[in-house]
C-alpha cells in the first residue's frame, strides 16, 4: 500500500481504505464500492496492492475516456519480476482476461481486478462482488460474467501496461507459491461453476 499511495497522491478525491481483518477480496471490494458510491464517483478503480507504479499519462487519459462509458476496462498486465514463473504468467496472460472468439483487441470475456476500471453507471445498477469467494480467485471473473449479462462489455486497454509483482524470488519457495496460486485459481473456478 505504501508504494501505491505515492502514485495516487496527485489525484483529488482518492481514498485508500485499509481493512484490519482479512475479510476476503470480494467483501473488501464491496466495502470500497459502498464507501465510494456515497461520494457519487465518476469511476471506481479496483487495484491490487501488488501492482507496481500503475499511474501514467496513458492510464489517466484512459480513465477520462472510461468515465462516459457503460463498460468495464482492464489494462494489460505484465510481470514485474524476472523469474521463470513470472515469464510463464506473461506468456500465459494469467491476469489479462480472455478475448472473445473473433474479437481480439476489442472485447474480453472477463478481466481481472488486478486493475479494473468501472464507471459509476456499472456499479449504480447494484453490481457487487459475490462474497462466497473467500480468496482472490474467480470473484472478478464472476463479476465480469454478471456485468456482461447486464449488457456491459469488458474492454481491453492493451496500450496501458501495468506491472504486477507476483512475489516470486530466486528462492526455493517460488515453486510452492506458483503451484498454490493455481490451486487457489482452481478453487475459485469451482465456485463460478456452481
mmCIF file of C-alpha atoms in Angstrom:
data_model
loop_
_atom_site.group_PDB
_atom_site.id
_atom_site.type_symbol
_atom_site.label_atom_id
_atom_site.label_comp_id
_atom_site.label_asym_id
_atom_site.label_seq_id
_atom_site.Cartn_x
_atom_site.Cartn_y
_atom_site.Cartn_z
ATOM 1 C CA UNK A 1 0.000 0.000 0.000
ATOM 2 C CA UNK A 2 2.844 2.469 0.687
ATOM 3 C CA UNK A 3 4.203 2.254 -2.850
ATOM 4 C CA UNK A 4 0.671 2.702 -4.244
ATOM 5 C CA UNK A 5 -0.218 5.654 -2.035
ATOM 6 C CA UNK A 6 2.627 7.700 -3.513
ATOM 7 C CA UNK A 7 1.283 7.054 -7.026
ATOM 8 C CA UNK A 8 -2.154 8.340 -6.096
ATOM 9 C CA UNK A 9 -1.145 11.487 -4.201
ATOM 10 C CA UNK A 10 -1.571 13.687 -7.278
ATOM 11 C CA UNK A 11 -5.278 12.867 -7.569
ATOM 12 C CA UNK A 12 -8.113 14.572 -5.730
ATOM 13 C CA UNK A 13 -10.767 12.508 -4.008
ATOM 14 C CA UNK A 14 -8.814 9.266 -3.955
ATOM 15 C CA UNK A 15 -9.084 7.278 -0.785
ATOM 16 C CA UNK A 16 -7.258 4.115 0.087
ATOM 17 C CA UNK A 17 -9.209 2.094 2.611
ATOM 18 C CA UNK A 18 -7.223 -0.069 4.981
ATOM 19 C CA UNK A 19 -9.138 -3.052 6.312
ATOM 20 C CA UNK A 20 -7.925 -4.517 9.586
ATOM 21 C CA UNK A 21 -9.261 -8.061 9.384
ATOM 22 C CA UNK A 22 -8.851 -10.365 6.405
ATOM 23 C CA UNK A 23 -12.424 -10.372 5.157
ATOM 24 C CA UNK A 24 -11.568 -11.647 1.687
ATOM 25 C CA UNK A 25 -11.162 -9.689 -1.531
ATOM 26 C CA UNK A 26 -14.821 -9.785 -2.583
ATOM 27 C CA UNK A 27 -16.007 -8.290 0.717
ATOM 28 C CA UNK A 28 -13.138 -5.780 0.746
ATOM 29 C CA UNK A 29 -14.080 -4.582 -2.750
ATOM 30 C CA UNK A 30 -17.736 -4.309 -1.739
ATOM 31 C CA UNK A 31 -16.721 -2.174 1.262
ATOM 32 C CA UNK A 32 -14.871 0.080 -1.202
ATOM 33 C CA UNK A 33 -17.889 0.241 -3.542
ATOM 34 C CA UNK A 34 -20.244 1.124 -0.682
ATOM 35 C CA UNK A 35 -17.907 3.846 0.568
ATOM 36 C CA UNK A 36 -17.247 5.282 -2.886
ATOM 37 C CA UNK A 37 -20.876 5.302 -4.055
ATOM 38 C CA UNK A 38 -21.717 7.667 -1.179
ATOM 39 C CA UNK A 39 -19.495 10.269 -2.867
ATOM 40 C CA UNK A 40 -21.074 9.906 -6.337
ATOM 41 C CA UNK A 41 -17.813 8.952 -8.097
ATOM 42 C CA UNK A 42 -17.240 9.047 -11.826
ATOM 43 C CA UNK A 43 -15.122 5.885 -11.678
ATOM 44 C CA UNK A 44 -14.070 3.243 -9.253
ATOM 45 C CA UNK A 45 -10.704 1.662 -9.948
ATOM 46 C CA UNK A 46 -10.031 -1.709 -8.370
ATOM 47 C CA UNK A 47 -6.306 -2.257 -7.982
ATOM 48 C CA UNK A 48 -4.386 -4.892 -6.083
ATOM 49 C CA UNK A 49 -1.661 -3.755 -3.707
ATOM 50 C CA UNK A 50 0.959 -5.744 -5.622
ATOM 51 C CA UNK A 51 0.640 -3.540 -8.712
ATOM 52 C CA UNK A 52 3.863 -1.593 -9.273
ATOM 53 C CA UNK A 53 3.666 2.135 -10.186
ATOM 54 C CA UNK A 54 0.418 1.948 -12.137
ATOM 55 C CA UNK A 55 -0.163 5.586 -12.932
ATOM 56 C CA UNK A 56 0.935 7.057 -16.247
ATOM 57 C CA UNK A 57 -0.407 9.703 -18.595
ATOM 58 C CA UNK A 58 -1.873 6.925 -20.737
ATOM 59 C CA UNK A 59 -3.641 5.441 -17.708
ATOM 60 C CA UNK A 60 -5.069 8.844 -16.773
ATOM 61 C CA UNK A 61 -6.340 9.551 -20.289
ATOM 62 C CA UNK A 62 -7.919 6.117 -20.460
ATOM 63 C CA UNK A 63 -9.749 6.775 -17.181
ATOM 64 C CA UNK A 64 -11.102 10.023 -18.637
ATOM 65 C CA UNK A 65 -12.458 8.110 -21.613
ATOM 66 C CA UNK A 66 -13.985 5.430 -19.362
ATOM 67 C CA UNK A 67 -15.957 7.993 -17.329
ATOM 68 C CA UNK A 68 -18.569 8.493 -20.024
ATOM 69 C CA UNK A 69 -18.839 4.821 -20.884
ATOM 70 C CA UNK A 70 -21.036 1.915 -19.986
ATOM 71 C CA UNK A 71 -18.248 -0.656 -19.999
ATOM 72 C CA UNK A 72 -15.522 -2.073 -17.772
ATOM 73 C CA UNK A 73 -11.871 -1.602 -18.780
ATOM 74 C CA UNK A 74 -8.762 -3.564 -17.903
ATOM 75 C CA UNK A 75 -5.156 -2.759 -18.880
ATOM 76 C CA UNK A 76 -2.536 -5.268 -19.964
ATOM 77 C CA UNK A 77 -0.733 -6.868 -17.023
ATOM 78 C CA UNK A 78 2.935 -7.805 -17.193
ATOM 79 C CA UNK A 79 5.134 -9.351 -14.548
ATOM 80 C CA UNK A 80 7.373 -7.101 -12.506
ATOM 81 C CA UNK A 81 9.778 -9.923 -11.696
ATOM 82 C CA UNK A 82 12.123 -11.836 -13.948
ATOM 83 C CA UNK A 83 11.893 -15.440 -12.783
ATOM 84 C CA UNK A 84 10.738 -18.337 -14.949
ATOM 85 C CA UNK A 85 7.415 -18.165 -13.074
ATOM 86 C CA UNK A 86 6.957 -14.501 -13.957
ATOM 87 C CA UNK A 87 7.794 -15.350 -17.562
ATOM 88 C CA UNK A 88 5.117 -18.067 -17.522
ATOM 89 C CA UNK A 89 2.490 -15.565 -16.330
ATOM 90 C CA UNK A 90 3.418 -13.188 -19.166
ATOM 91 C CA UNK A 91 3.193 -15.911 -21.812
ATOM 92 C CA UNK A 92 0.017 -17.374 -20.296
ATOM 93 C CA UNK A 93 -1.610 -13.966 -19.779
ATOM 94 C CA UNK A 94 -2.718 -15.116 -16.333
ATOM 95 C CA UNK A 95 -4.169 -11.735 -15.272
ATOM 96 C CA UNK A 96 -5.134 -10.423 -18.717
ATOM 97 C CA UNK A 97 -8.560 -11.933 -19.141
ATOM 98 C CA UNK A 98 -9.640 -13.888 -22.187
ATOM 99 C CA UNK A 99 -10.557 -12.377 -25.550
ATOM 100 C CA UNK A 100 -13.894 -13.305 -27.070
ATOM 101 C CA UNK A 101 -13.506 -15.512 -30.105
ATOM 102 C CA UNK A 102 -13.091 -13.319 -33.165
ATOM 103 C CA UNK A 103 -12.923 -10.136 -31.044
ATOM 104 C CA UNK A 104 -9.174 -9.919 -30.303
ATOM 105 C CA UNK A 105 -8.312 -6.409 -29.172
ATOM 106 C CA UNK A 106 -11.988 -5.433 -28.950
ATOM 107 C CA UNK A 107 -13.663 -7.306 -26.141
ATOM 108 C CA UNK A 108 -12.814 -9.678 -23.324
ATOM 109 C CA UNK A 109 -14.881 -12.476 -21.879
ATOM 110 C CA UNK A 110 -13.620 -11.280 -18.485
ATOM 111 C CA UNK A 111 -10.979 -9.047 -16.938
ATOM 112 C CA UNK A 112 -9.292 -9.203 -13.556
ATOM 113 C CA UNK A 113 -9.313 -6.855 -10.605
ATOM 114 C CA UNK A 114 -5.548 -6.741 -10.601
ATOM 115 C CA UNK A 115 -6.583 -3.452 -12.240
ATOM 116 C CA UNK A 116 -10.188 -2.874 -13.308
ATOM 117 C CA UNK A 117 -11.771 0.473 -14.194
ATOM 118 C CA UNK A 118 -15.534 0.672 -13.614
ATOM 119 C CA UNK A 119 -17.672 3.690 -14.472
ATOM 120 C CA UNK A 120 -20.274 4.700 -11.894
ATOM 121 C CA UNK A 121 -23.090 3.512 -14.172
ATOM 122 C CA UNK A 122 -21.982 -0.123 -13.887
ATOM 123 C CA UNK A 123 -21.897 -0.033 -10.087
ATOM 124 C CA UNK A 124 -25.015 2.116 -9.657
ATOM 125 C CA UNK A 125 -27.015 -0.785 -11.105
ATOM 126 C CA UNK A 126 -26.250 -2.743 -7.947
ATOM 127 C CA UNK A 127 -23.281 -4.723 -9.244
ATOM 128 C CA UNK A 128 -21.092 -6.076 -6.457
ATOM 129 C CA UNK A 129 -18.685 -8.925 -5.846
ATOM 130 C CA UNK A 130 -20.025 -12.293 -4.739
ATOM 131 C CA UNK A 131 -18.761 -12.775 -1.188
ATOM 132 C CA UNK A 132 -18.926 -16.567 -1.442
ATOM 133 C CA UNK A 133 -15.424 -16.235 -2.930
ATOM 134 C CA UNK A 134 -13.158 -16.322 0.143
ATOM 135 C CA UNK A 135 -9.897 -15.908 -1.802
ATOM 136 C CA UNK A 136 -8.541 -13.751 -4.603
ATOM 137 C CA UNK A 137 -9.554 -16.245 -7.252
ATOM 138 C CA UNK A 138 -12.576 -16.102 -9.516
ATOM 139 C CA UNK A 139 -14.538 -13.302 -7.839
ATOM 140 C CA UNK A 140 -13.532 -10.895 -10.619
ATOM 141 C CA UNK A 141 -14.404 -13.391 -13.365
ATOM 142 C CA UNK A 142 -17.815 -13.945 -11.783
ATOM 143 C CA UNK A 143 -18.312 -10.151 -11.539
ATOM 144 C CA UNK A 144 -17.494 -9.740 -15.244
ATOM 145 C CA UNK A 145 -19.829 -12.563 -16.300
ATOM 146 C CA UNK A 146 -22.702 -10.926 -14.429
ATOM 147 C CA UNK A 147 -21.780 -7.477 -15.817
ATOM 148 C CA UNK A 148 -21.789 -8.885 -19.351
ATOM 149 C CA UNK A 149 -25.181 -10.468 -18.696
ATOM 150 C CA UNK A 150 -26.374 -6.977 -17.712
ATOM 151 C CA UNK A 151 -25.210 -5.521 -21.039
ATOM 152 C CA UNK A 152 -21.727 -4.226 -20.175
ATOM 153 C CA UNK A 153 -18.659 -5.056 -22.258
ATOM 154 C CA UNK A 154 -15.240 -5.833 -20.835
ATOM 155 C CA UNK A 155 -12.821 -3.737 -22.888
ATOM 156 C CA UNK A 156 -9.081 -4.481 -23.056
ATOM 157 C CA UNK A 157 -6.825 -1.446 -22.700
ATOM 158 C CA UNK A 158 -3.771 -3.176 -24.140
ATOM 159 C CA UNK A 159 -1.981 0.120 -24.756
ATOM 160 C CA UNK A 160 -1.698 0.526 -20.977
ATOM 161 C CA UNK A 161 0.926 -1.742 -19.438
ATOM 162 C CA UNK A 162 0.705 -2.278 -15.691
ATOM 163 C CA UNK A 163 3.284 -4.322 -13.835
ATOM 164 C CA UNK A 164 2.243 -6.879 -11.248
ATOM 165 C CA UNK A 165 4.590 -8.262 -8.599
ATOM 166 C CA UNK A 166 3.728 -11.931 -8.186
ATOM 167 C CA UNK A 167 6.218 -12.119 -5.334
ATOM 168 C CA UNK A 168 8.494 -14.751 -6.769
ATOM 169 C CA UNK A 169 12.140 -14.538 -5.960
ATOM 170 C CA UNK A 170 15.065 -16.714 -6.791
ATOM 171 C CA UNK A 171 14.349 -18.865 -3.750
ATOM 172 C CA UNK A 172 13.204 -22.397 -3.086
ATOM 173 C CA UNK A 173 9.676 -21.340 -2.109
ATOM 174 C CA UNK A 174 8.849 -19.820 -5.528
ATOM 175 C CA UNK A 175 7.692 -23.151 -6.964
ATOM 176 C CA UNK A 176 5.389 -23.659 -3.971
ATOM 177 C CA UNK A 177 3.984 -20.117 -4.423
ATOM 178 C CA UNK A 178 3.431 -20.786 -8.116
ATOM 179 C CA UNK A 179 1.615 -24.075 -7.514
ATOM 180 C CA UNK A 180 -0.519 -22.708 -4.656
ATOM 181 C CA UNK A 181 -1.561 -19.751 -6.832
ATOM 182 C CA UNK A 182 -3.027 -22.094 -9.442
ATOM 183 C CA UNK A 183 -4.629 -24.308 -6.803
ATOM 184 C CA UNK A 184 -6.334 -21.146 -5.479
ATOM 185 C CA UNK A 185 -7.468 -20.208 -9.007
ATOM 186 C CA UNK A 186 -8.946 -23.701 -9.383
ATOM 187 C CA UNK A 187 -10.831 -23.330 -6.100
ATOM 188 C CA UNK A 188 -12.281 -20.036 -7.304
ATOM 189 C CA UNK A 189 -13.236 -21.509 -10.665
ATOM 190 C CA UNK A 190 -15.195 -24.255 -8.917
ATOM 191 C CA UNK A 191 -17.383 -21.585 -7.256
ATOM 192 C CA UNK A 192 -18.040 -19.933 -10.641
ATOM 193 C CA UNK A 193 -19.375 -23.240 -11.956
ATOM 194 C CA UNK A 194 -21.930 -23.549 -9.119
#
